[in-house]
JSON list of C-alpha atoms in Angstrom, two decimals:
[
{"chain": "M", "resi": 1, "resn": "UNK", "atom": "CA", "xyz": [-12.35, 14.07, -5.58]},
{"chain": "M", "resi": 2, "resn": "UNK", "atom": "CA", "xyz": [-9.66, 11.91, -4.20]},
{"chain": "M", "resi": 3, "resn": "UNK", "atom": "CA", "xyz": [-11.43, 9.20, -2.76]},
{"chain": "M", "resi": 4, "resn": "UNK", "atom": "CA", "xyz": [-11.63, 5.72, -4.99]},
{"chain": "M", "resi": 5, "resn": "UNK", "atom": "CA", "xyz": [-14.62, 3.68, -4.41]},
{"chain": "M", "resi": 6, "resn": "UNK", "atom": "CA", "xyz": [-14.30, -0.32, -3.83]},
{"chain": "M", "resi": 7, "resn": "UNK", "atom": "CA", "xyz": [-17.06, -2.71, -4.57]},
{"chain": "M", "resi": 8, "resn": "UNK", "atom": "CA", "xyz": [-17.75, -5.53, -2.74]},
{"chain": "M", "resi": 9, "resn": "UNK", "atom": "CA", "xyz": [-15.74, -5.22, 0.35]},
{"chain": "M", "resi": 10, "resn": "UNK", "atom": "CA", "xyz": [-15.86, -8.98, 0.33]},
{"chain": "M", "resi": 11, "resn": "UNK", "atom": "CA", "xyz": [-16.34, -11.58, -2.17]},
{"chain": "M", "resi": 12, "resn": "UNK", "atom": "CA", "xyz": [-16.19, -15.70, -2.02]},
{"chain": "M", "resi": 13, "resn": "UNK", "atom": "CA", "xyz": [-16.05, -17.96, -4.64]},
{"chain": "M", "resi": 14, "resn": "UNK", "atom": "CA", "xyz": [-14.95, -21.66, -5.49]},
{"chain": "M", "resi": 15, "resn": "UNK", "atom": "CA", "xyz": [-11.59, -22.42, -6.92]},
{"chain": "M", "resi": 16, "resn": "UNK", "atom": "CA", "xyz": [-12.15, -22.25, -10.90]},
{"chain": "M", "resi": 17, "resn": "UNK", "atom": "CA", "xyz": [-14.52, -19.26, -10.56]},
{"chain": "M", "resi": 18, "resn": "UNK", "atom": "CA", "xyz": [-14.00, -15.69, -11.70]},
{"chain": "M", "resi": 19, "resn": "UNK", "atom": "CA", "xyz": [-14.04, -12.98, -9.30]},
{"chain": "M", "resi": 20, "resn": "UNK", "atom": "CA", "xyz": [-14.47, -9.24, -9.94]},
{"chain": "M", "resi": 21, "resn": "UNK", "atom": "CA", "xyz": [-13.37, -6.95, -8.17]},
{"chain": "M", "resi": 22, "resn": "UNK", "atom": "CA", "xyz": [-14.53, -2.95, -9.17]},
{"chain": "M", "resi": 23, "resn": "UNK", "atom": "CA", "xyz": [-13.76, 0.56, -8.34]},
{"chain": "M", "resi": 24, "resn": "UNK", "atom": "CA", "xyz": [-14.75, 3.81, -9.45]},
{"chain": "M", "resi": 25, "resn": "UNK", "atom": "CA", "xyz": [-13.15, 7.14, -9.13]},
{"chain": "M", "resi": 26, "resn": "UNK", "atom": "CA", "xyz": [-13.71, 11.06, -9.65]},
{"chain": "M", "resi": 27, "resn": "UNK", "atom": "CA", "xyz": [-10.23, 12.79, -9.97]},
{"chain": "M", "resi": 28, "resn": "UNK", "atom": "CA", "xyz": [-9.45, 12.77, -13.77]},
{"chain": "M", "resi": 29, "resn": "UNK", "atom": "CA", "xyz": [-6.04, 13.98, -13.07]},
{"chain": "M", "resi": 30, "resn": "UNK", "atom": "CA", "xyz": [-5.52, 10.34, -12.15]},
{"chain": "M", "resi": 31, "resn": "UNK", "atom": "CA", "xyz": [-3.37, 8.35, -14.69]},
{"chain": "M", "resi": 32, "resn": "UNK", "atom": "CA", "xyz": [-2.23, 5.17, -12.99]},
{"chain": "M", "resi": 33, "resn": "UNK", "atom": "CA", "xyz": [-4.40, 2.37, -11.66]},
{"chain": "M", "resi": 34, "resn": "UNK", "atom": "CA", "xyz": [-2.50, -0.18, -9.66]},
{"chain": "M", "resi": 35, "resn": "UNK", "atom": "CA", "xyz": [-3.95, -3.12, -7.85]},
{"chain": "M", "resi": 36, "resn": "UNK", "atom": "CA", "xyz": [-2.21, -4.39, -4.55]},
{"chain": "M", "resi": 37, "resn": "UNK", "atom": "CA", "xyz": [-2.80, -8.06, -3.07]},
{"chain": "M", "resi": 38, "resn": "UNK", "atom": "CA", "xyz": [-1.80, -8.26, 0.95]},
{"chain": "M", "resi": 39, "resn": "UNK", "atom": "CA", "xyz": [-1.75, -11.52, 2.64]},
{"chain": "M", "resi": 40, "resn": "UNK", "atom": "CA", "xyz": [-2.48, -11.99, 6.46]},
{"chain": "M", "resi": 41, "resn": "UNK", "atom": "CA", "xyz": [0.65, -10.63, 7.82]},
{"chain": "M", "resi": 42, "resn": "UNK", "atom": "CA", "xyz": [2.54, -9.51, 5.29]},
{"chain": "M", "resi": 43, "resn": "UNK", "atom": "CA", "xyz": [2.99, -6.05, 3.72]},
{"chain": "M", "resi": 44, "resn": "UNK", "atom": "CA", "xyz": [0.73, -4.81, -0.20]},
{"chain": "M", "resi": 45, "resn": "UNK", "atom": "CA", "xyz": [2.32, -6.22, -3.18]},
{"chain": "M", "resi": 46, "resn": "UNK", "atom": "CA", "xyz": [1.78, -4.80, -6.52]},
{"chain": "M", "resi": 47, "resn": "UNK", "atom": "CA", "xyz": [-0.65, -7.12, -8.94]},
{"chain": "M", "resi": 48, "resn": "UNK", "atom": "CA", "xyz": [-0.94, -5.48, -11.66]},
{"chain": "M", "resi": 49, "resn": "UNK", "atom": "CA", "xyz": [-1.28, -1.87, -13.47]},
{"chain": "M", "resi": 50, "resn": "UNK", "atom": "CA", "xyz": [-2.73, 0.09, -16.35]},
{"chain": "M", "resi": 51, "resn": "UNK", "atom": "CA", "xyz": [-2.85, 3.71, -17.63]},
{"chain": "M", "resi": 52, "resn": "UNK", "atom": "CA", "xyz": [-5.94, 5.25, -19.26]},
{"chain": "M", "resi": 53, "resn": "UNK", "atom": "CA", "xyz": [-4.90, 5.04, -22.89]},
{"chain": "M", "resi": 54, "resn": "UNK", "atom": "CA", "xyz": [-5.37, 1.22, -22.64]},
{"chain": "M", "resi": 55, "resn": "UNK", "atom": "CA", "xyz": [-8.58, -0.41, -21.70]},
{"chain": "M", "resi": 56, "resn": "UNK", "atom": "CA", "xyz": [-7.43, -3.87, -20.88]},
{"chain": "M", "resi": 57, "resn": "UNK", "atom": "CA", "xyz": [-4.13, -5.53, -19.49]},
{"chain": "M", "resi": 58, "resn": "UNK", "atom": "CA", "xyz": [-3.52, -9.12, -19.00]},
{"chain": "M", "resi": 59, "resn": "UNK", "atom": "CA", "xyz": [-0.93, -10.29, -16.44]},
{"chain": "M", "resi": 60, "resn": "UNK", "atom": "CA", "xyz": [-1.37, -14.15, -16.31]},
{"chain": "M", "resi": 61, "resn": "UNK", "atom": "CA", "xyz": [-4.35, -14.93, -14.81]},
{"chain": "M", "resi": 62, "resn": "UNK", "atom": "CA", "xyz": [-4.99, -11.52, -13.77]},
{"chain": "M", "resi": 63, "resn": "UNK", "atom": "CA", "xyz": [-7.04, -8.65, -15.74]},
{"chain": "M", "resi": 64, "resn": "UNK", "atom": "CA", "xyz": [-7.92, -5.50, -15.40]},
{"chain": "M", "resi": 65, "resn": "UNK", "atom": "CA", "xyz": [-10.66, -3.65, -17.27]},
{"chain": "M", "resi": 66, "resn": "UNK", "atom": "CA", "xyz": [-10.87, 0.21, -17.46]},
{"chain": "M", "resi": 67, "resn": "UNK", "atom": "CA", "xyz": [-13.44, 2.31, -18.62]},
{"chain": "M", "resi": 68, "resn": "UNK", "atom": "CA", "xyz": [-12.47, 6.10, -18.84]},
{"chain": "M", "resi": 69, "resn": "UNK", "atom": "CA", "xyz": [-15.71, 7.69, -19.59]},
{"chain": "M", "resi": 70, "resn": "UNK", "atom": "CA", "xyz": [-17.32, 5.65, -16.48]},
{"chain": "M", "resi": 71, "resn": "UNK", "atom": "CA", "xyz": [-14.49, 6.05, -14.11]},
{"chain": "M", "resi": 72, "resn": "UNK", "atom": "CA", "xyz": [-14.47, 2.93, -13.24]},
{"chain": "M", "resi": 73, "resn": "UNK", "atom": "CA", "xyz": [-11.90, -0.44, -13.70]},
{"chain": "M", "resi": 74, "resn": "UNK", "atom": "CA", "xyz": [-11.84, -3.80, -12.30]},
{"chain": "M", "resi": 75, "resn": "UNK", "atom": "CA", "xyz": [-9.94, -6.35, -11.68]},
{"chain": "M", "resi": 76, "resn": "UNK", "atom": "CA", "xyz": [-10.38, -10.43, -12.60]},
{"chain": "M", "resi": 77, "resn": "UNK", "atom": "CA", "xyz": [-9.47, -12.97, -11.26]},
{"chain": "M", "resi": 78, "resn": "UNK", "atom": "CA", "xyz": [-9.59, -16.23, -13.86]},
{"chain": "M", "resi": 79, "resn": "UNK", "atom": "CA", "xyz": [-9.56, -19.98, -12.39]},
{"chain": "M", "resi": 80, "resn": "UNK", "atom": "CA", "xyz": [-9.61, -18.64, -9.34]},
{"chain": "M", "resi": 81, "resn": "UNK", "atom": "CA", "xyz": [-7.22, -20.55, -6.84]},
{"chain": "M", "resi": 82, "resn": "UNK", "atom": "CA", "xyz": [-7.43, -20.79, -2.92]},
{"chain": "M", "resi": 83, "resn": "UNK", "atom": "CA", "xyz": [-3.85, -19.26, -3.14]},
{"chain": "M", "resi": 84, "resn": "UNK", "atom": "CA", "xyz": [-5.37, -15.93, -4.31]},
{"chain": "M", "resi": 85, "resn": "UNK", "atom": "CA", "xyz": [-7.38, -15.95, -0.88]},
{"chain": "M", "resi": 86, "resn": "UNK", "atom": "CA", "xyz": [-6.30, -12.31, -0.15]},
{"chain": "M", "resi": 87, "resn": "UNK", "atom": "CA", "xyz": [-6.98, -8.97, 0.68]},
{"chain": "M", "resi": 88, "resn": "UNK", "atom": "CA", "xyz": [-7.30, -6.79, -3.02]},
{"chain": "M", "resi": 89, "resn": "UNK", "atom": "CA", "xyz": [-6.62, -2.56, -2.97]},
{"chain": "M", "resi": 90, "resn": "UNK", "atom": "CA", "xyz": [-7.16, -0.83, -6.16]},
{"chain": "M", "resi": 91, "resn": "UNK", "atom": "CA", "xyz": [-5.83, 2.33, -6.01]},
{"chain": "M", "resi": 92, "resn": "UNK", "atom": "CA", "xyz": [-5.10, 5.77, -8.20]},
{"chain": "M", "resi": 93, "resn": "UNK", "atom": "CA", "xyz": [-2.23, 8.39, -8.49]},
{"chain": "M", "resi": 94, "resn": "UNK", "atom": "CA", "xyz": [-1.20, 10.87, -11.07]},
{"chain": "M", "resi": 95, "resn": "UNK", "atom": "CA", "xyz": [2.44, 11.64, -11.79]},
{"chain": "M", "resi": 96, "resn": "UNK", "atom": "CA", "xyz": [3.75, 13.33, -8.76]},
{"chain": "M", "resi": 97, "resn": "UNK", "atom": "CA", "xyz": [0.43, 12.70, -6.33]},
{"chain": "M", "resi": 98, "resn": "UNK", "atom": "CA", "xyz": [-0.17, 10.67, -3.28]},
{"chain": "M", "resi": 99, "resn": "UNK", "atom": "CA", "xyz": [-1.34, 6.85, -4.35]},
{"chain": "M", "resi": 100, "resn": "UNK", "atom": "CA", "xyz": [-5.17, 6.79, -3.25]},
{"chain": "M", "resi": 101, "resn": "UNK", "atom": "CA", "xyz": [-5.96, 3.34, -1.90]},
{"chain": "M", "resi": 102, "resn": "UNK", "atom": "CA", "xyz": [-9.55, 2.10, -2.65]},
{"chain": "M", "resi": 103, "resn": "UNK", "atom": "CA", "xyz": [-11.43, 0.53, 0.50]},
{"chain": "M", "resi": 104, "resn": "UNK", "atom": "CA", "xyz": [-10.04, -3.26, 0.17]},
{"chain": "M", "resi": 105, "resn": "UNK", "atom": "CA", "xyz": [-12.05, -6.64, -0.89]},
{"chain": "M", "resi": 106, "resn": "UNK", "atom": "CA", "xyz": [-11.46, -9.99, 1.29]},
{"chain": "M", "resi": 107, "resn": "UNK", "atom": "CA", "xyz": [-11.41, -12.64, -1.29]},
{"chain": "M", "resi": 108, "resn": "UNK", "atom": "CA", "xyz": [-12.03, -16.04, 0.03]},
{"chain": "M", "resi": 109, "resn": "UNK", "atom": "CA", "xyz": [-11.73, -18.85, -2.49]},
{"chain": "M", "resi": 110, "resn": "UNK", "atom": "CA", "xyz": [-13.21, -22.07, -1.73]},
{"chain": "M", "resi": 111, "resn": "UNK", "atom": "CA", "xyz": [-11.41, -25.19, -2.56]},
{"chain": "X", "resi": 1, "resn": "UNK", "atom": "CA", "xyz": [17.98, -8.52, -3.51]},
{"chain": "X", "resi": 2, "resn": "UNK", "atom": "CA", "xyz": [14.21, -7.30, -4.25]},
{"chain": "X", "resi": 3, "resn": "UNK", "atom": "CA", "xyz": [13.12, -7.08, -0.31]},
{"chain": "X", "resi": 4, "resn": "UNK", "atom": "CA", "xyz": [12.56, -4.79, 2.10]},
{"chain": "X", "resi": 5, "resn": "UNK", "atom": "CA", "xyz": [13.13, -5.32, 5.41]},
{"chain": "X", "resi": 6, "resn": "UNK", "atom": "CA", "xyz": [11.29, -4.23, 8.61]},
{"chain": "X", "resi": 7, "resn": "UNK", "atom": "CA", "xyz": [11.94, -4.65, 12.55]},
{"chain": "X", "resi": 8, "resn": "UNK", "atom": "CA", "xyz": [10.86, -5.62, 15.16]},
{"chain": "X", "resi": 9, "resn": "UNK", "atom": "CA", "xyz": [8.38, -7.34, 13.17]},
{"chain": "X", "resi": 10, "resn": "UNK", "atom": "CA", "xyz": [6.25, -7.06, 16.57]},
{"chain": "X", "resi": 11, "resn": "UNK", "atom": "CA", "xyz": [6.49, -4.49, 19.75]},
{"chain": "X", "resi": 12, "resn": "UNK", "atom": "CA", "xyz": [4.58, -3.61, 22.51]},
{"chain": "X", "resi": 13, "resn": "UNK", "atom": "CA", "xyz": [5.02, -0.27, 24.35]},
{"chain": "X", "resi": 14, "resn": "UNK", "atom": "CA", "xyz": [4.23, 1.85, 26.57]},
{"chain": "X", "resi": 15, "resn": "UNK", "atom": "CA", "xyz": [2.73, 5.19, 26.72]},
{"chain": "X", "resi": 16, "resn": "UNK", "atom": "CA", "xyz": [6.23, 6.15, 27.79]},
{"chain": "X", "resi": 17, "resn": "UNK", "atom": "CA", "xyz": [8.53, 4.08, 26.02]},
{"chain": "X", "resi": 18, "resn": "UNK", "atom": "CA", "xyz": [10.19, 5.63, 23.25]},
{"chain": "X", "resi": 19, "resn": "UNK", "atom": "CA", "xyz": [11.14, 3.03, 20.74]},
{"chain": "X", "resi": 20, "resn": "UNK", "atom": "CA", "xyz": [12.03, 2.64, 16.90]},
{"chain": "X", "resi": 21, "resn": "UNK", "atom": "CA", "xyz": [10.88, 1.04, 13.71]},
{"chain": "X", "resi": 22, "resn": "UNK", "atom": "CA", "xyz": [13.85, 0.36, 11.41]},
{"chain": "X", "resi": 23, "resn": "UNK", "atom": "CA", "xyz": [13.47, -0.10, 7.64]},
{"chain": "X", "resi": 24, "resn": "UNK", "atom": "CA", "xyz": [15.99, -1.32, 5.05]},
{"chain": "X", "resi": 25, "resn": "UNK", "atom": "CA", "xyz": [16.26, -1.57, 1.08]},
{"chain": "X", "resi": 26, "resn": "UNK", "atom": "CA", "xyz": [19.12, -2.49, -0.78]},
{"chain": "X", "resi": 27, "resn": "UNK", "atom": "CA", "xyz": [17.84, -2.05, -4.55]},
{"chain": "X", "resi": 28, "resn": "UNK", "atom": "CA", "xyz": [19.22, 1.04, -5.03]},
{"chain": "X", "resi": 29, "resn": "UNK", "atom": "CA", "xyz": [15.67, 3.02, -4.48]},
{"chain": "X", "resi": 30, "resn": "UNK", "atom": "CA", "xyz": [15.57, 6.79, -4.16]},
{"chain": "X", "resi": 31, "resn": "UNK", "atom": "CA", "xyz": [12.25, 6.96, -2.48]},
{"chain": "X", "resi": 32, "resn": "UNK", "atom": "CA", "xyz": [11.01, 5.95, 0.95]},
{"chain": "X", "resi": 33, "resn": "UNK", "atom": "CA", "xyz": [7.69, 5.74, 2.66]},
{"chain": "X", "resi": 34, "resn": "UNK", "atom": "CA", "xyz": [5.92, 4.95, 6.28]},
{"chain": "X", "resi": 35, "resn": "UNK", "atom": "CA", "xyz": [2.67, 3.80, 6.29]},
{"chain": "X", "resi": 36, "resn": "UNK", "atom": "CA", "xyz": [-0.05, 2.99, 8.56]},
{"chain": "X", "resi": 37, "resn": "UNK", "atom": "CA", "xyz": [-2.60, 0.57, 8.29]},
{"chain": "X", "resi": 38, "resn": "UNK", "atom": "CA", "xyz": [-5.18, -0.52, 10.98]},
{"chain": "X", "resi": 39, "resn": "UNK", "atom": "CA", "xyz": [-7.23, -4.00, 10.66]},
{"chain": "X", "resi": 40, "resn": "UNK", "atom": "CA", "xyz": [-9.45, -4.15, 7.43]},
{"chain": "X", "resi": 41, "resn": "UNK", "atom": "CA", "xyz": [-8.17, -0.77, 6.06]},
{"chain": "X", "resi": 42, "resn": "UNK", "atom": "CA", "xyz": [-6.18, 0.46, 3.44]},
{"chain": "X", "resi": 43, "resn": "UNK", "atom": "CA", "xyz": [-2.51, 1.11, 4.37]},
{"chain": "X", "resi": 44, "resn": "UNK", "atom": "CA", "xyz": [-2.25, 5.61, 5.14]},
{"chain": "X", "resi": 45, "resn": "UNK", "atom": "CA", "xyz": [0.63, 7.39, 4.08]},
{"chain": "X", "resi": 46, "resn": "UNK", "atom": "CA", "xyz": [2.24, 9.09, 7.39]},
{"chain": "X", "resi": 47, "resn": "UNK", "atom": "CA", "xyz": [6.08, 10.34, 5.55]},
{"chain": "X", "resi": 48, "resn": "UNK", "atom": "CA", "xyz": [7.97, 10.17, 2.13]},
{"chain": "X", "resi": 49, "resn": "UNK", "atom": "CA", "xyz": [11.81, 10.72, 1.73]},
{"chain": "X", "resi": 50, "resn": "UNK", "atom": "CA", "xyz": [13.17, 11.55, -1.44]},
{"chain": "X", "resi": 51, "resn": "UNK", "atom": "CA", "xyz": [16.86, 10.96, -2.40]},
{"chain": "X", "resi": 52, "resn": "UNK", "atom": "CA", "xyz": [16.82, 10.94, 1.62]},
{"chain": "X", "resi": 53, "resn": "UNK", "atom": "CA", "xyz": [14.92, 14.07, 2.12]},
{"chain": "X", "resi": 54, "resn": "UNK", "atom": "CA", "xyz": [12.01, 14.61, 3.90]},
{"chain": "X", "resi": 55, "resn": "UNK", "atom": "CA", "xyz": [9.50, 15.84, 0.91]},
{"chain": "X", "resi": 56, "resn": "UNK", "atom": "CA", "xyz": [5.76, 14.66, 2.80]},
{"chain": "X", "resi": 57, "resn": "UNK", "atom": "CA", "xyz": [4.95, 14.54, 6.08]},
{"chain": "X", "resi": 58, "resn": "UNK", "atom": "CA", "xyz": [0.80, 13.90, 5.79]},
{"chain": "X", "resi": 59, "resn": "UNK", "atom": "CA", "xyz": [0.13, 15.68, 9.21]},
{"chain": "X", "resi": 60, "resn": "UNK", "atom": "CA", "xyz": [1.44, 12.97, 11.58]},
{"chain": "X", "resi": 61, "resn": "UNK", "atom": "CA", "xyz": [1.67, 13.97, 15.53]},
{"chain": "X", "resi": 62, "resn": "UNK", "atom": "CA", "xyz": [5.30, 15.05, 16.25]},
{"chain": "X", "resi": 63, "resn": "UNK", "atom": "CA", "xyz": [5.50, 11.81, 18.62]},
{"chain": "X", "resi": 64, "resn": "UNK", "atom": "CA", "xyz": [6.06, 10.31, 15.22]},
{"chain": "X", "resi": 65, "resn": "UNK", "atom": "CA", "xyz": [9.22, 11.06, 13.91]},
{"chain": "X", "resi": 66, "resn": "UNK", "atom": "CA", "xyz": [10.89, 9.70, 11.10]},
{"chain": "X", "resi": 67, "resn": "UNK", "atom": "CA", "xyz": [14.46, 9.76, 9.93]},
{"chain": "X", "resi": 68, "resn": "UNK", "atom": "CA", "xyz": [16.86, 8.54, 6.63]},
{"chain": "X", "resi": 69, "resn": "UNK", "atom": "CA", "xyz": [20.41, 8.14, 7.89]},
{"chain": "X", "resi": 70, "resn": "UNK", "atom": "CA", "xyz": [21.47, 6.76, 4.14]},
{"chain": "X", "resi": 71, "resn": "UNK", "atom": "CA", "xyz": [19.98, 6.19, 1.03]},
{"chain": "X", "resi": 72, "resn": "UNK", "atom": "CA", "xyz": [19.37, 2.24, 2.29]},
{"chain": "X", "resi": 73, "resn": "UNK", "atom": "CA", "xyz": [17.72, 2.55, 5.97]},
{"chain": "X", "resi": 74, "resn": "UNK", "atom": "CA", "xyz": [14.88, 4.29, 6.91]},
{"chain": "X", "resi": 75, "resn": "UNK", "atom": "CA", "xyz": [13.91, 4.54, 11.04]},
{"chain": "X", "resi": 76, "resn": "UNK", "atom": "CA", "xyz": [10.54, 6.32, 12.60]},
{"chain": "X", "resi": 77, "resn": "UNK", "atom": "CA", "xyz": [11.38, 7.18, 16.26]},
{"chain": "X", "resi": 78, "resn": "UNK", "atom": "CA", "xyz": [8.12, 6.13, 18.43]},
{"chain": "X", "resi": 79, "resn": "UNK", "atom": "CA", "xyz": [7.47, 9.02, 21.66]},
{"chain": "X", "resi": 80, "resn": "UNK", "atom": "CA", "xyz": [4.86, 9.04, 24.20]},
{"chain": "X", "resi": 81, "resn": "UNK", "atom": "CA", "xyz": [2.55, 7.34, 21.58]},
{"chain": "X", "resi": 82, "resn": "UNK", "atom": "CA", "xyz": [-1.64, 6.67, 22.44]},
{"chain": "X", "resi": 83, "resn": "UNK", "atom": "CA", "xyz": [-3.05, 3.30, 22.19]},
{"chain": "X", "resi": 84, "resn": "UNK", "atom": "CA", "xyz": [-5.11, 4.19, 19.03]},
{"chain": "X", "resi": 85, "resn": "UNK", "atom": "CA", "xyz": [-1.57, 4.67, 17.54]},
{"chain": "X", "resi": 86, "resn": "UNK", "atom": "CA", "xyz": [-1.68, 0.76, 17.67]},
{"chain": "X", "resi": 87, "resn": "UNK", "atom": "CA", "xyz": [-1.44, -0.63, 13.90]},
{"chain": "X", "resi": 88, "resn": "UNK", "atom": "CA", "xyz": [0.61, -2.42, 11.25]},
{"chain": "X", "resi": 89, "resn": "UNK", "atom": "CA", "xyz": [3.59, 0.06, 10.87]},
{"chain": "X", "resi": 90, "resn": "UNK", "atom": "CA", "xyz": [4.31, -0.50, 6.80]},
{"chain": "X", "resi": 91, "resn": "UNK", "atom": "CA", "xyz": [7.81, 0.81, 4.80]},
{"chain": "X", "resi": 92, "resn": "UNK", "atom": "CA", "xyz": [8.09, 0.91, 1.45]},
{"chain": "X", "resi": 93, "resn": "UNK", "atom": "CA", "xyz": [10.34, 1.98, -1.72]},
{"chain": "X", "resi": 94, "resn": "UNK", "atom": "CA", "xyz": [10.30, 3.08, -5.47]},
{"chain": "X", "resi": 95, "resn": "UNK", "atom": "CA", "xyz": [13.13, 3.16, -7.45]},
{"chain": "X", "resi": 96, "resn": "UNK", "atom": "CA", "xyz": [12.32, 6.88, -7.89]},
{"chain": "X", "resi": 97, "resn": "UNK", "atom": "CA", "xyz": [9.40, 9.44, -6.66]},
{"chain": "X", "resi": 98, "resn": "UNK", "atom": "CA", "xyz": [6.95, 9.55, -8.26]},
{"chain": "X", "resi": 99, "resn": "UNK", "atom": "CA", "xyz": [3.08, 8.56, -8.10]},
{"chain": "X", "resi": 100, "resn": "UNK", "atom": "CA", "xyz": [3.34, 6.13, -11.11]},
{"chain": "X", "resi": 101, "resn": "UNK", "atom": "CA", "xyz": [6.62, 4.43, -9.39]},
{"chain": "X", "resi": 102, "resn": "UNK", "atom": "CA", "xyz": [5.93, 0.66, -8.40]},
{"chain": "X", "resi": 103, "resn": "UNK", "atom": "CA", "xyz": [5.91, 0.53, -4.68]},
{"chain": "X", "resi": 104, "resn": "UNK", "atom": "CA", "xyz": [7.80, -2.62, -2.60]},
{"chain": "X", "resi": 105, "resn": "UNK", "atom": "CA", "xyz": [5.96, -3.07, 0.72]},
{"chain": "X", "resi": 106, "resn": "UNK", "atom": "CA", "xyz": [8.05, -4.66, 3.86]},
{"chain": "X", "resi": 107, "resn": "UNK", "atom": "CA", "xyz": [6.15, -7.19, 5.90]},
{"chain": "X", "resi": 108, "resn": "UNK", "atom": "CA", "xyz": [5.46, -4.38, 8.13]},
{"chain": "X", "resi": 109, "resn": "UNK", "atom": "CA", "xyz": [6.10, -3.67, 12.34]},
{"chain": "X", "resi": 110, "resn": "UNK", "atom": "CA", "xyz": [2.21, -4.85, 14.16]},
{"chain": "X", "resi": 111, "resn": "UNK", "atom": "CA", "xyz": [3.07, -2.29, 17.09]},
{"chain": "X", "resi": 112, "resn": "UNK", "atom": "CA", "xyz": [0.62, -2.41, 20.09]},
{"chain": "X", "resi": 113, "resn": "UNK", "atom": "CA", "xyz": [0.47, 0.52, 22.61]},
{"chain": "X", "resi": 114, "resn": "UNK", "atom": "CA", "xyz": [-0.15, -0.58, 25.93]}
]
């Protein structure tokens, strides 16, 4: 029940296109979604976030998508960049839990 | 100053080396993690202080031991540790605790056990 599920666990595109990036989850305690972007040697940093009563946010060029009967969200990635070449964690938490880190997703985008 | 700051950025060890993995935030945050993350995985919570208390230890091995001398620094002593202790040592911050609190990742300690 505490496990969040990643899909793919590794994705390339070309610059301009639109990766997705999806997870799913079982807990329904779980009220905060964030997604964390980690470059080669360097520690997470927090993307983006959303709580269930919404079912989109829009951070610049970054969206994420959340469907509360399904479980699931996902994060895009619009005009894609070879900057955002990264390593992507979803993850879950409730108020006073222990954030639950999704699998990872190596995005490569092509120039 | 939104950083925080890890070092040794790299050590090797040995099996009977005791070292340490310092930590340091200066934004005023209440809350203080270690994490571990091996290659291709998702960083694993080890210990979270809380206004400077100990408030999780996840089950770690007692050759991991971590300590909060102020509300800014944050050190986990290293003991008689196994190579498959060998990973990307990663601390982190929140303003408060919480699970909704935004967490600040340092660049993290790549520690190999020899």
């Amino acid at each position: 029940q505490q496990q969040v599920k990643q899909s793919p666990q590794s994705l390339i595109v070309q610059k301009g296109g639109i990766p997705i990036i999806n997870c799913a989850y079982e807990n329904t305690a779980f009220d905060y979604f964030p997604w964390y972007q980690q470059f080669p040697g360097k520690g997470p940093a927090l993307l983006i976030a959303i709580r269930p009563d919404v079912s989109e946010k829009k951070e610049g060029r970054f969206t994420i998508s959340f469907n509360k009967s399904a479980k699931q969200f996902s994060l895009h990635i619009m005009d894609s960049q070879p900057g955002d070449s990264a390593t992507y964690f979803c993850a879950a938490n409730r108020s006073y839990g222990k954030l639950t880190f999704g699998q990872g997703t190596i995005l490569t985008v092509h120039p | 100053d939104t950083e925080v700051t890890q070092t040794p950025k790299h050590l090797v060890m040995g099996m009977t080396n005791k070292k340490s993995l310092k930590c340091e935030q200066h934004m005023g945050h209440r809350a203080m993690y270690w994490y571990k993350q091996k290659a291709k995985k998702p960083p694993e919570l080890m210990f979270v202080y809380s206004y400077e208390k100990l408030s999780i230890n996840e089950s770690v091995p007692s050759r991991f031991s971590p300590e909060c001398p102020n509300s800014s620094l944050l050190n986990l002593h290293l003991h008689a540790l196994q190579p498959e202790d060998s990973a990307l040592y990663l601390c982190a911050s929140s303003q408060l605790p919480g699970g909704t609190e935004k967490l600040f990742f340092g660049s993290g300690t790549q520690l190999s056990v020899l």
